[in-house]
mmCIF file of C-alpha atoms in Angstrom:
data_model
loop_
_atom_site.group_PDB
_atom_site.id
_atom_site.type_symbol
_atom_site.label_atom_id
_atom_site.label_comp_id
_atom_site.label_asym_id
_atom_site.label_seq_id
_atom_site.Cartn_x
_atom_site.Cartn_y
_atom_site.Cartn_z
ATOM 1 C CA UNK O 1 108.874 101.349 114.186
ATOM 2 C CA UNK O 2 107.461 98.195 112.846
ATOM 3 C CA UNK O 3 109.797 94.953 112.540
ATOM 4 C CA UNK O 4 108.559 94.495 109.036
ATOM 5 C CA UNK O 5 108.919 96.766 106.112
ATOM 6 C CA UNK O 6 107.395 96.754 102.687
ATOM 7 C CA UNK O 7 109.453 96.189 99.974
ATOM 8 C CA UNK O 8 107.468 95.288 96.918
ATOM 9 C CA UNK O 9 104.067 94.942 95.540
ATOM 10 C CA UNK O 10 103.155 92.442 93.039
ATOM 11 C CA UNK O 11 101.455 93.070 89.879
ATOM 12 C CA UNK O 12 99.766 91.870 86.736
ATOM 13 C CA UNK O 13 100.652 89.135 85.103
ATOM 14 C CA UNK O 14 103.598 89.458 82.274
ATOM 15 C CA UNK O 15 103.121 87.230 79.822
ATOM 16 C CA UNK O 16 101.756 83.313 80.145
ATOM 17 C CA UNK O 17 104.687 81.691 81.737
ATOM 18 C CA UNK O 18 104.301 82.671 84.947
ATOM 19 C CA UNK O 19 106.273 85.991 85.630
ATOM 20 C CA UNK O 20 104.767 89.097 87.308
ATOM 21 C CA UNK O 21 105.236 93.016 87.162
ATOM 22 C CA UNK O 22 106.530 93.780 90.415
ATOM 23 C CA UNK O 23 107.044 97.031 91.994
ATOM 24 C CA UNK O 24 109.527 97.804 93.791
ATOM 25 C CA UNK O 25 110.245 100.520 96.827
ATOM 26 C CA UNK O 26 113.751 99.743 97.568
ATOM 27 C CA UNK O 27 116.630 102.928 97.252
ATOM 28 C CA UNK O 28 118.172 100.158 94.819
ATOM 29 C CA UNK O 29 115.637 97.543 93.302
ATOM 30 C CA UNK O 30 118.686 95.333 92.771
ATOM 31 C CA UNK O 31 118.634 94.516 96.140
ATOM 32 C CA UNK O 32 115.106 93.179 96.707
ATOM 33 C CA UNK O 33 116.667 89.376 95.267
ATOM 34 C CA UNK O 34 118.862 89.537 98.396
ATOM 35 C CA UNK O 35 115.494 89.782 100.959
ATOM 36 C CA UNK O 36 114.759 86.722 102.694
ATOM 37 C CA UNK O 37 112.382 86.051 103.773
ATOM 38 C CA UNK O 38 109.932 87.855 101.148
ATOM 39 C CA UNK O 39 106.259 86.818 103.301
ATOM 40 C CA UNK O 40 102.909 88.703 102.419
ATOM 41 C CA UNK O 41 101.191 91.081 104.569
ATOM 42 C CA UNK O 42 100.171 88.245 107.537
ATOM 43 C CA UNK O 43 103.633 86.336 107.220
ATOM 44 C CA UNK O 44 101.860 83.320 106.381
ATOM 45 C CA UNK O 45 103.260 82.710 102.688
ATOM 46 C CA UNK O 46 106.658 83.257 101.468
ATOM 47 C CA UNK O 47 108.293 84.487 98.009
ATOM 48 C CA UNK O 48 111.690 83.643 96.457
ATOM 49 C CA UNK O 49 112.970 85.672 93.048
ATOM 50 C CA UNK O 50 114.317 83.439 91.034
ATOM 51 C CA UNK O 51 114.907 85.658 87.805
ATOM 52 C CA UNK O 52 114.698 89.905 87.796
ATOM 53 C CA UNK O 53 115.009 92.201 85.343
ATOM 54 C CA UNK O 54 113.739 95.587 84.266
ATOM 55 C CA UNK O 55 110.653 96.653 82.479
ATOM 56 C CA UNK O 56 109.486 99.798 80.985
ATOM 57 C CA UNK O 57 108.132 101.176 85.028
ATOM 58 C CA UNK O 58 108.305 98.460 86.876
ATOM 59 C CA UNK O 59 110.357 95.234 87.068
ATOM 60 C CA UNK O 60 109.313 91.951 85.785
ATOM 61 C CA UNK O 61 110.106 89.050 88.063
ATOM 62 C CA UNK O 62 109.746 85.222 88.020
ATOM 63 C CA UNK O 63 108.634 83.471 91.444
ATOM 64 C CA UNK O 64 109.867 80.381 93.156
ATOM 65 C CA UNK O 65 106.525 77.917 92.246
ATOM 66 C CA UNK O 66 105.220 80.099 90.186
ATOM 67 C CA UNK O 67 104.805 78.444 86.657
ATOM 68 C CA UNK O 68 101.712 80.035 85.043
ATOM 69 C CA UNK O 69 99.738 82.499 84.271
ATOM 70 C CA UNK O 70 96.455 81.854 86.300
ATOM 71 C CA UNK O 71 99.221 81.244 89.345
ATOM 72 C CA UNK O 72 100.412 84.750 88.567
ATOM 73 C CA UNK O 73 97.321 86.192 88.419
ATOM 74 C CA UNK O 74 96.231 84.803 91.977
ATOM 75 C CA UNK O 75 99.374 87.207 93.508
ATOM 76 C CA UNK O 76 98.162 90.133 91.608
ATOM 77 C CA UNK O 77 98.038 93.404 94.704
ATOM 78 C CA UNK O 78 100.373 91.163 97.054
ATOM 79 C CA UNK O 79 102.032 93.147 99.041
ATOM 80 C CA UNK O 80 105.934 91.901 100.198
ATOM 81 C CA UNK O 81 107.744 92.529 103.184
ATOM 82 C CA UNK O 82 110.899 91.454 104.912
ATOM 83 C CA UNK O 83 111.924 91.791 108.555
ATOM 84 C CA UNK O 84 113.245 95.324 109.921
ATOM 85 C CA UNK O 85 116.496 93.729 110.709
ATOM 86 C CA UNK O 86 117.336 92.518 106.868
ATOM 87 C CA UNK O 87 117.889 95.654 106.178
ATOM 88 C CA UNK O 88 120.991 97.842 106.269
ATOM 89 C CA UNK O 89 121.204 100.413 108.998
ATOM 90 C CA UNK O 90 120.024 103.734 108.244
ATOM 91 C CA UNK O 91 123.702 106.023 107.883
ATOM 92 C CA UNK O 92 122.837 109.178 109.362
ATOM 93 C CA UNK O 93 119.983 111.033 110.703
ATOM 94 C CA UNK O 94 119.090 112.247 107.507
ATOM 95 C CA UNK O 95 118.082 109.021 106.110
ATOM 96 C CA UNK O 96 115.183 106.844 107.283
ATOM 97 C CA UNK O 97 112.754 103.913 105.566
ATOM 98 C CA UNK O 98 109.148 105.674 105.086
ATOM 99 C CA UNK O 99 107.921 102.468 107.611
ATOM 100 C CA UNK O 100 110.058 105.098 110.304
ATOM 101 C CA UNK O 101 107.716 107.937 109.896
ATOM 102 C CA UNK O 102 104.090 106.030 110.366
ATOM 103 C CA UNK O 103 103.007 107.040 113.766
ATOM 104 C CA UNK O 104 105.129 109.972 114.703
ATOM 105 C CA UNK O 105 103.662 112.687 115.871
ATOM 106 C CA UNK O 106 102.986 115.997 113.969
ATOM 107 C CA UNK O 107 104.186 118.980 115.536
ATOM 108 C CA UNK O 108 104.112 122.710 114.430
ATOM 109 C CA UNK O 109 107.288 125.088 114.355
ATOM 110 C CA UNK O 110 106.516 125.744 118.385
ATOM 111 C CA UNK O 111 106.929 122.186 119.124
ATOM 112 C CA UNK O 112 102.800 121.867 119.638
ATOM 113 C CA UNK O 113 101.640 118.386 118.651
ATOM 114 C CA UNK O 114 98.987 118.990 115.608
ATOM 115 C CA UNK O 115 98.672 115.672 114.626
ATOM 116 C CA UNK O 116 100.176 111.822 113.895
ATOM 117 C CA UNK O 117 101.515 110.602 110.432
ATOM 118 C CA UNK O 118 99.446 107.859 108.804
ATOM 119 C CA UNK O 119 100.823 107.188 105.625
ATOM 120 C CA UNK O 120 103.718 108.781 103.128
ATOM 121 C CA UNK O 121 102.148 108.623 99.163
ATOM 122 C CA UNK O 122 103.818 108.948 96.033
ATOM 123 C CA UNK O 123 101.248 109.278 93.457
ATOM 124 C CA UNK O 124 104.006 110.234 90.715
ATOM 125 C CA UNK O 125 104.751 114.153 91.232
ATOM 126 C CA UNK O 126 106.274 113.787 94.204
ATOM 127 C CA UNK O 127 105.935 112.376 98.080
ATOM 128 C CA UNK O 128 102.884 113.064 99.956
ATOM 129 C CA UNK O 129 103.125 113.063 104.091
ATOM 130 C CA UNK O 130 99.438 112.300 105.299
ATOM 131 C CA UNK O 131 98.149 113.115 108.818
ATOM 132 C CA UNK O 132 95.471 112.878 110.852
ATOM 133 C CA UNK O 133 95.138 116.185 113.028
ATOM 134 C CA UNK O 134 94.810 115.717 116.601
ATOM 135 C CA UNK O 135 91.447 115.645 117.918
ATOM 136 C CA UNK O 136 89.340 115.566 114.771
ATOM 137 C CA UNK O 137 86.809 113.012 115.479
ATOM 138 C CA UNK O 138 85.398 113.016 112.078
ATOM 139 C CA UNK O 139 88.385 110.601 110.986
ATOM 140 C CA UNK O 140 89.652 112.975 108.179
ATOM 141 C CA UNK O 141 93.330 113.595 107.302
ATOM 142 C CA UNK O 142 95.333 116.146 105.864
ATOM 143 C CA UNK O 143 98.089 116.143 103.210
ATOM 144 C CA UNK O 144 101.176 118.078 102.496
ATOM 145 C CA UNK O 145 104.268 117.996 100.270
ATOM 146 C CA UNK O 146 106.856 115.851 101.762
ATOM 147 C CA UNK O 147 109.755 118.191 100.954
ATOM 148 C CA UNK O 148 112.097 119.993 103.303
ATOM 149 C CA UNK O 149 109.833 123.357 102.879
ATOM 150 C CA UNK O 150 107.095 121.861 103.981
ATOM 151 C CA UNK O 151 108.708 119.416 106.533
ATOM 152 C CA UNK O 152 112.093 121.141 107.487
ATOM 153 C CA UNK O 153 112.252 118.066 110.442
ATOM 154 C CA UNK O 154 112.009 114.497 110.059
ATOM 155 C CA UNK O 155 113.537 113.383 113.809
ATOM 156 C CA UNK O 156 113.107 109.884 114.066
ATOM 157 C CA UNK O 157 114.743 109.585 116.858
ATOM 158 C CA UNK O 158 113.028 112.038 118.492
ATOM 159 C CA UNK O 159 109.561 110.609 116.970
ATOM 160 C CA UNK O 160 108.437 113.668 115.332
ATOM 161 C CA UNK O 161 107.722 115.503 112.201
ATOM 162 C CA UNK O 162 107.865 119.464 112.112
ATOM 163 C CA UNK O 163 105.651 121.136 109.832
ATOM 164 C CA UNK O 164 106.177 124.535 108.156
ATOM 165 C CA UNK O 165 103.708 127.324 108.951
ATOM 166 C CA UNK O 166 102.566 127.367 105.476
ATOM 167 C CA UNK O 167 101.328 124.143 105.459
ATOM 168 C CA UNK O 168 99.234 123.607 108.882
ATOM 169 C CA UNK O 169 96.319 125.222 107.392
ATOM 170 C CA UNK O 170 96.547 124.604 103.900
ATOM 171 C CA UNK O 171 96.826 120.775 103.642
ATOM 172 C CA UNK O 172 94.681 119.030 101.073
ATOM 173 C CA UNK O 173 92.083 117.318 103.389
ATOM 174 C CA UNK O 174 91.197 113.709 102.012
ATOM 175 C CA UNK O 175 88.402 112.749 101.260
ATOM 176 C CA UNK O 176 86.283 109.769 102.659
ATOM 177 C CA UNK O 177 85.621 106.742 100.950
ATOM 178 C CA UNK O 178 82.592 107.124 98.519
ATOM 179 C CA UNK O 179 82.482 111.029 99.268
ATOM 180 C CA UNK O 180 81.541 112.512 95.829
ATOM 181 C CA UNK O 181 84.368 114.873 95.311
ATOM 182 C CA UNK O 182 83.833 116.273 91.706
ATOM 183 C CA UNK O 183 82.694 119.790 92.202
#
């Protein structure tokens, strides 16, 4: 587990005043203004909310020292984090933060390791559990559904995933950066 988790990602500019579309991965977004510290990807800067509210898929969000646009524009892609222990304890084994899964291993049905988790994706029709398979030295990874079909197991604890039968073989492999995939 990792002792910081993402929370938000900046966006665009909204406006000329200074506020920013900000995307939130919180359970409830409400509770990103109670994060402290908010620090970027290295720690080195910090972020206070000063002013939240909705927008029409994202939030829109006004930034301690941030009174522009051009300032806004210069935290476009930030990413925001806050430390592990911020957060409310997970209630039962059923519930986890997506930073829990990166790094688990990937095992099949019989309990043989097929692989590690590398990153969970929502690219808007659902989540997306991405692995790379064990011992593929071409750096390629696989993705499957992240449901409870295709991953009846998600043991933290334990520090493993369990994938369905269906799904070892038929993952959608990704491809590599600047591999021409139109066919």
């Amino acid at each position: 587990m990792t002792d910081r988790i993402l929370v938000a990602r900046i966006g665009a500019p909204h406006g000329v005043r200074g506020e920013v579309r900000l995307f939130i991965f919180a359970e409830d977004p409400e509770t990103v203004r109670d994060y402290t510290p908010l620090t970027d990807a290295d720690g080195r800067r910090s972020f206070a909310i000063t002013a939240l509210r909705p927008g029409k898929d994202h939030f829109v969000a006004r930034l301690a020292g941030v009174d522009d646009r051009t300032a806004a524009e210069a935290l476009t892609n930030i990413d925001l984090y806050v430390p592990r222990d911020a957060l409310p304890e997970t209630e039962d084994d059923d519930t986890f933060y997506q930073a829990d899964l990166l790094g688990l291993r990937v095992e099949n049905e019989a309990g043989t390791a097929i692989g590690t988790v590398t990153a969970l994706h929502d690219f808007g029709a659902g989540d997306v559990l991405e692995y790379a398979p064990e011992g593929d030295g071409r750096g390629r990874t696989l993705m499957v559904p992240f449901t409870r079909i295709a991953v009846p197991v998600v043991d933290v604890a334990g520090g493993r995933v369990v994938l369905a039968a269906d799904f070892i073989d038929a993952g959608t492999e990704r491809p590599e950066p600047g591999e021409d995939t139109a066919g």
